[in-house]
Short mmCIF file of N, CA and C in Angstrom, two decimals:
data_model
loop_
_atom_site.label_atom_id
_atom_site.label_comp_id
_atom_site.label_asym_id
_atom_site.label_seq_id
_atom_site.Cartn_x
_atom_site.Cartn_y
_atom_site.Cartn_z
N UNK A 416 1.03 -1.24 0.05
CA UNK A 416 -0.01 -0.02 -0.11
C UNK A 416 0.95 1.27 -0.11
N UNK A 417 0.78 2.25 -0.88
CA UNK A 417 1.62 3.24 -0.93
C UNK A 417 1.07 4.46 -0.32
N UNK A 418 1.74 5.38 0.17
CA UNK A 418 1.38 6.44 0.93
C UNK A 418 2.29 7.53 0.50
N UNK A 419 1.56 8.85 0.43
CA UNK A 419 2.31 9.98 0.05
C UNK A 419 1.78 11.06 1.25
N UNK A 420 2.82 11.72 1.89
CA UNK A 420 2.41 12.73 2.95
C UNK A 420 2.91 14.26 2.51
N UNK A 421 2.22 15.07 2.95
CA UNK A 421 2.41 16.44 2.78
C UNK A 421 1.90 17.20 4.09
N UNK A 422 2.88 17.97 4.70
CA UNK A 422 2.38 18.66 5.95
C UNK A 422 2.09 20.09 5.19
N UNK A 423 0.76 20.55 5.80
CA UNK A 423 0.46 21.98 5.58
C UNK A 423 0.60 22.75 6.91
N UNK A 424 1.83 23.52 7.00
CA UNK A 424 2.00 24.24 8.24
C UNK A 424 1.78 25.65 7.97
N UNK A 425 2.42 26.39 8.83
CA UNK A 425 2.44 28.02 8.68
C UNK A 425 1.02 28.39 9.40
N UNK A 426 1.01 29.81 9.05
CA UNK A 426 -0.24 30.57 9.64
C UNK A 426 -1.56 30.41 8.50
N UNK A 427 -1.22 30.26 7.44
CA UNK A 427 -2.49 30.25 6.51
C UNK A 427 -2.23 29.63 5.24
N UNK A 428 -3.03 28.87 4.97
CA UNK A 428 -3.38 28.43 3.34
C UNK A 428 -4.60 28.90 3.00
N UNK A 429 -4.58 29.57 2.35
CA UNK A 429 -5.98 30.45 2.00
C UNK A 429 -6.46 29.85 0.62
N UNK A 430 -7.73 30.63 0.35
CA UNK A 430 -8.31 30.17 -1.05
C UNK A 430 -7.27 30.58 -2.20
N UNK A 431 -7.35 29.96 -3.12
CA UNK A 431 -6.72 30.18 -4.37
C UNK A 431 -6.98 31.74 -4.85
N UNK A 432 -6.27 32.39 -5.66
CA UNK A 432 -6.51 33.71 -5.93
C UNK A 432 -7.57 33.68 -7.03
N UNK A 433 -8.57 34.55 -6.84
CA UNK A 433 -9.82 34.49 -7.57
C UNK A 433 -10.80 33.27 -7.15
N UNK A 434 -10.51 32.59 -6.20
CA UNK A 434 -11.44 31.42 -5.97
C UNK A 434 -12.52 31.81 -4.76
N UNK A 435 -13.50 30.89 -4.93
CA UNK A 435 -14.61 31.37 -4.03
C UNK A 435 -15.41 30.12 -3.72
N UNK A 436 -15.74 30.06 -2.52
CA UNK A 436 -16.58 28.92 -2.13
C UNK A 436 -17.86 29.35 -1.21
N UNK A 437 -18.87 28.55 -1.11
CA UNK A 437 -19.93 29.02 -0.31
C UNK A 437 -19.96 28.45 0.96
N UNK A 438 -18.93 27.52 1.46
CA UNK A 438 -18.85 27.18 2.92
C UNK A 438 -19.52 25.75 3.00
N UNK A 439 -20.06 25.26 2.11
CA UNK A 439 -20.91 23.74 2.31
C UNK A 439 -19.87 22.74 2.00
N UNK A 440 -19.86 21.97 2.54
CA UNK A 440 -19.22 20.52 2.19
C UNK A 440 -19.48 20.13 0.89
N UNK A 441 -18.63 20.04 -0.10
CA UNK A 441 -18.70 19.81 -1.39
C UNK A 441 -19.22 20.75 -2.33
N UNK A 442 -19.21 22.01 -1.83
CA UNK A 442 -19.55 23.20 -2.55
C UNK A 442 -18.47 23.31 -3.78
N UNK A 443 -19.09 23.86 -4.85
CA UNK A 443 -18.38 23.63 -6.00
C UNK A 443 -18.32 25.16 -6.53
N UNK A 444 -16.98 25.78 -6.85
CA UNK A 444 -16.70 27.10 -7.19
C UNK A 444 -15.74 27.04 -8.51
N UNK A 445 -16.09 28.08 -9.55
CA UNK A 445 -15.31 28.16 -10.70
C UNK A 445 -14.29 29.30 -10.43
N UNK A 446 -13.25 29.17 -11.01
CA UNK A 446 -12.11 30.07 -11.00
C UNK A 446 -11.41 30.14 -12.26
N UNK A 447 -10.81 31.16 -12.71
CA UNK A 447 -10.11 31.22 -13.74
C UNK A 447 -8.74 30.74 -13.60
N UNK A 448 -8.27 29.79 -14.40
CA UNK A 448 -6.93 29.24 -14.36
C UNK A 448 -5.98 29.45 -15.40
N UNK A 449 -6.58 30.42 -16.27
CA UNK A 449 -5.61 30.75 -17.42
C UNK A 449 -6.66 31.24 -18.43
N UNK A 450 -5.88 31.52 -19.80
CA UNK A 450 -6.79 32.05 -20.75
C UNK A 450 -7.78 31.15 -21.25
N UNK A 451 -9.11 31.38 -20.97
CA UNK A 451 -10.28 30.65 -21.43
C UNK A 451 -10.35 29.18 -20.63
N UNK A 452 -9.66 29.28 -19.41
CA UNK A 452 -9.74 27.99 -18.64
C UNK A 452 -10.48 28.35 -17.56
N UNK A 453 -11.23 27.42 -16.86
CA UNK A 453 -12.12 27.50 -15.78
C UNK A 453 -11.61 26.02 -15.04
N UNK A 454 -11.19 26.06 -13.72
CA UNK A 454 -10.98 25.06 -12.98
C UNK A 454 -11.95 24.79 -11.81
N UNK A 455 -12.66 23.68 -11.49
CA UNK A 455 -13.41 23.42 -10.60
C UNK A 455 -12.76 23.20 -9.14
N UNK A 456 -13.12 24.29 -8.30
CA UNK A 456 -12.58 24.03 -6.82
C UNK A 456 -13.76 23.56 -5.94
N UNK A 457 -13.57 22.45 -5.30
CA UNK A 457 -14.72 22.09 -4.25
C UNK A 457 -14.30 22.21 -3.05
N UNK A 458 -14.90 22.13 -1.86
CA UNK A 458 -14.52 22.41 -0.53
C UNK A 458 -15.18 21.35 0.20
N UNK A 459 -14.60 20.85 1.43
CA UNK A 459 -15.23 20.07 2.25
C UNK A 459 -14.80 20.44 3.49
N UNK A 460 -15.90 20.69 4.19
CA UNK A 460 -15.77 21.18 5.50
C UNK A 460 -15.64 19.95 6.79
N UNK A 461 -14.52 20.05 7.15
CA UNK A 461 -14.09 18.91 8.25
C UNK A 461 -14.98 19.06 9.61
N UNK A 462 -15.23 18.09 10.39
CA UNK A 462 -15.69 18.17 11.57
C UNK A 462 -15.11 19.35 12.47
N UNK A 463 -14.05 19.84 12.25
CA UNK A 463 -13.15 20.80 13.18
C UNK A 463 -13.71 22.05 12.63
N UNK A 464 -14.42 22.25 11.60
CA UNK A 464 -14.75 23.50 11.16
C UNK A 464 -13.86 24.16 9.93
N UNK A 465 -12.71 23.44 9.65
CA UNK A 465 -11.56 23.57 8.83
C UNK A 465 -12.16 23.31 7.44
N UNK A 466 -12.00 24.16 6.43
CA UNK A 466 -12.29 23.75 5.05
C UNK A 466 -11.25 23.33 4.14
N UNK A 467 -11.38 22.23 3.33
CA UNK A 467 -10.26 21.73 2.64
C UNK A 467 -10.82 22.10 1.06
N UNK A 468 -9.71 22.81 0.26
CA UNK A 468 -10.08 22.97 -1.05
C UNK A 468 -9.23 22.07 -1.97
N UNK A 469 -10.14 21.49 -2.91
CA UNK A 469 -9.76 20.35 -3.77
C UNK A 469 -9.90 20.65 -5.13
N UNK A 470 -8.94 20.55 -5.81
CA UNK A 470 -9.14 20.86 -7.48
C UNK A 470 -9.91 19.79 -8.10
N UNK A 471 -10.13 19.82 -9.41
CA UNK A 471 -10.78 19.07 -10.24
C UNK A 471 -10.07 17.52 -10.45
N UNK A 472 -8.84 17.70 -10.06
CA UNK A 472 -8.32 16.20 -10.21
C UNK A 472 -8.30 15.57 -8.75
N UNK A 473 -8.74 16.38 -7.74
CA UNK A 473 -8.89 15.57 -6.41
C UNK A 473 -7.57 16.15 -5.60
N UNK A 474 -6.69 16.77 -6.19
CA UNK A 474 -5.62 17.28 -5.40
C UNK A 474 -6.07 18.40 -4.40
N UNK A 475 -5.30 18.30 -3.07
CA UNK A 475 -5.72 19.37 -2.15
C UNK A 475 -4.98 20.49 -2.66
N UNK A 476 -5.49 21.70 -2.72
CA UNK A 476 -4.91 22.93 -3.04
C UNK A 476 -4.76 23.92 -1.92
N UNK A 477 -5.48 23.77 -0.78
CA UNK A 477 -5.32 24.57 0.35
C UNK A 477 -6.04 24.20 1.43
N UNK A 478 -6.08 24.87 2.64
CA UNK A 478 -6.91 24.61 3.64
C UNK A 478 -7.29 25.94 4.20
N UNK A 479 -8.48 26.29 4.48
CA UNK A 479 -8.76 27.41 5.05
C UNK A 479 -9.33 27.07 6.66
N UNK A 480 -8.33 27.45 7.48
CA UNK A 480 -8.68 27.10 8.99
C UNK A 480 -9.89 27.67 9.64
N UNK A 481 -10.53 27.20 10.46
CA UNK A 481 -11.60 27.67 11.28
C UNK A 481 -10.94 28.84 12.19
N UNK A 482 -11.96 29.75 12.65
CA UNK A 482 -11.45 30.75 13.59
C UNK A 482 -10.96 29.89 14.81
N UNK A 483 -9.92 30.69 15.17
CA UNK A 483 -9.05 30.26 16.45
C UNK A 483 -8.09 29.00 16.15
N UNK A 484 -8.14 28.50 14.97
CA UNK A 484 -7.30 27.31 14.63
C UNK A 484 -6.07 27.84 13.43
N UNK A 485 -5.97 29.06 13.49
CA UNK A 485 -4.80 29.54 12.35
C UNK A 485 -3.67 28.95 12.43
N UNK A 486 -3.26 28.60 13.74
CA UNK A 486 -1.86 28.07 13.86
C UNK A 486 -1.85 26.42 13.80
N UNK A 487 -2.88 25.69 13.65
CA UNK A 487 -2.85 24.16 13.61
C UNK A 487 -2.29 23.77 12.08
N UNK A 488 -1.40 22.81 12.22
CA UNK A 488 -0.85 22.25 11.16
C UNK A 488 -1.69 21.35 10.47
N UNK A 489 -1.58 20.82 9.24
CA UNK A 489 -2.46 19.89 8.58
C UNK A 489 -1.24 18.71 7.99
N UNK A 490 -1.90 17.55 8.03
CA UNK A 490 -0.99 16.57 7.15
C UNK A 490 -1.89 16.08 5.92
N UNK A 491 -1.37 15.95 4.97
CA UNK A 491 -2.04 15.38 3.79
C UNK A 491 -1.46 13.94 3.52
N UNK A 492 -2.28 13.26 3.26
CA UNK A 492 -1.63 11.68 3.06
C UNK A 492 -2.71 11.10 2.10
N UNK A 493 -2.10 10.29 1.00
CA UNK A 493 -2.85 9.72 0.10
C UNK A 493 -2.50 8.13 0.39
N UNK A 494 -3.56 7.38 0.74
CA UNK A 494 -3.58 6.13 1.22
C UNK A 494 -4.54 5.09 0.45
N UNK A 495 -3.94 4.34 -0.52
CA UNK A 495 -5.03 3.45 -1.22
C UNK A 495 -5.81 4.17 -1.96
N UNK A 496 -5.33 5.24 -2.54
CA UNK A 496 -6.05 6.29 -3.34
C UNK A 496 -7.23 7.10 -2.51
N UNK A 497 -7.01 7.18 -1.57
CA UNK A 497 -7.97 8.22 -0.63
C UNK A 497 -7.00 9.27 -0.16
N UNK A 498 -7.62 10.45 -0.12
CA UNK A 498 -6.64 11.63 0.48
C UNK A 498 -7.27 11.82 1.58
N UNK A 499 -6.43 11.84 2.63
CA UNK A 499 -6.69 12.31 4.13
C UNK A 499 -6.15 13.33 4.61
N UNK A 500 -6.84 14.46 5.14
CA UNK A 500 -6.38 15.50 5.50
C UNK A 500 -6.66 15.64 7.07
N UNK A 501 -5.64 15.48 7.79
CA UNK A 501 -5.72 15.62 9.29
C UNK A 501 -5.14 16.61 9.91
N UNK A 502 -5.91 17.44 10.85
CA UNK A 502 -5.41 18.58 11.75
C UNK A 502 -4.54 18.06 12.71
N UNK A 503 -3.25 18.75 13.03
CA UNK A 503 -2.38 18.15 14.10
C UNK A 503 -3.05 17.93 15.39
N UNK A 504 -4.04 18.74 15.75
CA UNK A 504 -4.57 18.39 16.94
C UNK A 504 -5.63 17.03 17.04
N UNK A 505 -5.75 16.52 15.90
CA UNK A 505 -6.59 15.20 15.76
C UNK A 505 -5.74 13.97 15.73
N UNK A 506 -4.57 14.27 15.52
CA UNK A 506 -3.42 13.04 15.32
C UNK A 506 -3.60 11.95 16.48
N UNK A 507 -3.42 12.50 17.58
CA UNK A 507 -3.11 11.71 18.74
C UNK A 507 -4.65 10.95 19.13
N UNK A 508 -5.77 11.78 18.76
CA UNK A 508 -7.13 11.12 18.94
C UNK A 508 -7.32 10.11 18.05
N UNK A 509 -6.87 10.13 16.87
CA UNK A 509 -6.89 9.24 15.78
C UNK A 509 -6.25 7.91 16.15
N UNK A 510 -4.84 8.24 16.56
CA UNK A 510 -3.96 7.15 16.95
C UNK A 510 -4.57 6.23 18.11
N UNK A 511 -5.17 6.84 19.02
CA UNK A 511 -5.85 6.34 20.04
C UNK A 511 -7.28 5.54 19.89
N UNK A 512 -7.62 5.88 18.65
CA UNK A 512 -8.98 5.19 18.26
C UNK A 512 -10.10 6.06 18.65
N UNK A 513 -9.86 7.18 19.14
CA UNK A 513 -11.02 8.00 19.68
C UNK A 513 -11.69 8.74 18.72
N UNK A 514 -11.17 9.01 17.63
CA UNK A 514 -12.03 9.54 16.42
C UNK A 514 -11.73 8.47 15.23
N UNK A 515 -12.73 8.73 14.23
CA UNK A 515 -12.80 7.66 13.04
C UNK A 515 -12.06 8.54 12.05
N UNK A 516 -11.25 7.86 11.50
CA UNK A 516 -10.13 8.19 10.31
C UNK A 516 -10.97 8.82 9.29
N UNK A 517 -12.35 8.28 9.09
CA UNK A 517 -13.23 8.50 7.88
C UNK A 517 -13.66 10.05 7.95
N UNK A 518 -13.67 10.76 9.16
CA UNK A 518 -13.92 12.29 9.26
C UNK A 518 -12.95 12.96 8.53
N UNK A 519 -11.87 12.46 8.33
CA UNK A 519 -10.97 13.07 7.63
C UNK A 519 -10.58 12.59 6.13
N UNK A 520 -11.24 11.66 5.66
CA UNK A 520 -11.12 11.17 4.34
C UNK A 520 -11.69 12.01 3.16
N UNK A 521 -11.06 13.00 2.63
CA UNK A 521 -11.59 14.09 1.74
C UNK A 521 -11.86 13.40 0.54
N UNK A 522 -11.57 12.24 -0.01
CA UNK A 522 -12.14 11.62 -1.20
C UNK A 522 -13.39 11.04 -0.94
N UNK A 523 -13.62 10.30 0.36
CA UNK A 523 -14.94 9.77 0.80
C UNK A 523 -16.00 11.09 1.07
N UNK A 524 -15.33 11.96 1.56
CA UNK A 524 -16.43 13.19 1.84
C UNK A 524 -16.83 13.74 0.64
N UNK A 525 -16.20 14.00 -0.30
CA UNK A 525 -16.46 14.47 -1.50
C UNK A 525 -17.33 13.52 -2.37
N UNK A 526 -17.36 12.40 -2.27
CA UNK A 526 -18.10 11.22 -2.85
C UNK A 526 -19.56 11.32 -2.42
N UNK A 527 -19.64 11.43 -1.06
CA UNK A 527 -20.81 11.38 -0.35
C UNK A 527 -21.34 12.84 -0.31
N UNK A 528 -21.10 13.89 -0.70
CA UNK A 528 -21.70 14.95 -0.81
C UNK A 528 -22.11 15.65 -1.95
N UNK A 529 -23.14 16.20 -2.15
CA UNK A 529 -23.69 16.69 -3.45
C UNK A 529 -22.75 17.86 -3.90
N UNK A 530 -22.46 17.80 -5.17
CA UNK A 530 -21.77 18.80 -5.87
C UNK A 530 -22.34 20.27 -5.84
#
């Protein structure tokens, strides 16, 4: 089973330039990606209130942190074709089995929410 990880740290990963979302899990927004091109950006709101921005290919392009969570780092892992975006303050709870990992499975959340 292959796994890829990326850590999103720092104070802010924000919306892509020109991007907009409406705050609902699975919301779709159009943004200009170049001359005559439009890219679909979907958002998934995690149980923590943080919003994950995903492009049309399923790649995580950013995280909009919920109020008061501006300094929380995120890890992005791809496991068995599913992208998991996990806030740093949830890692220990997941490891101890106190949280269900499906809460942070962005691939699954996008599949189960309306576009």
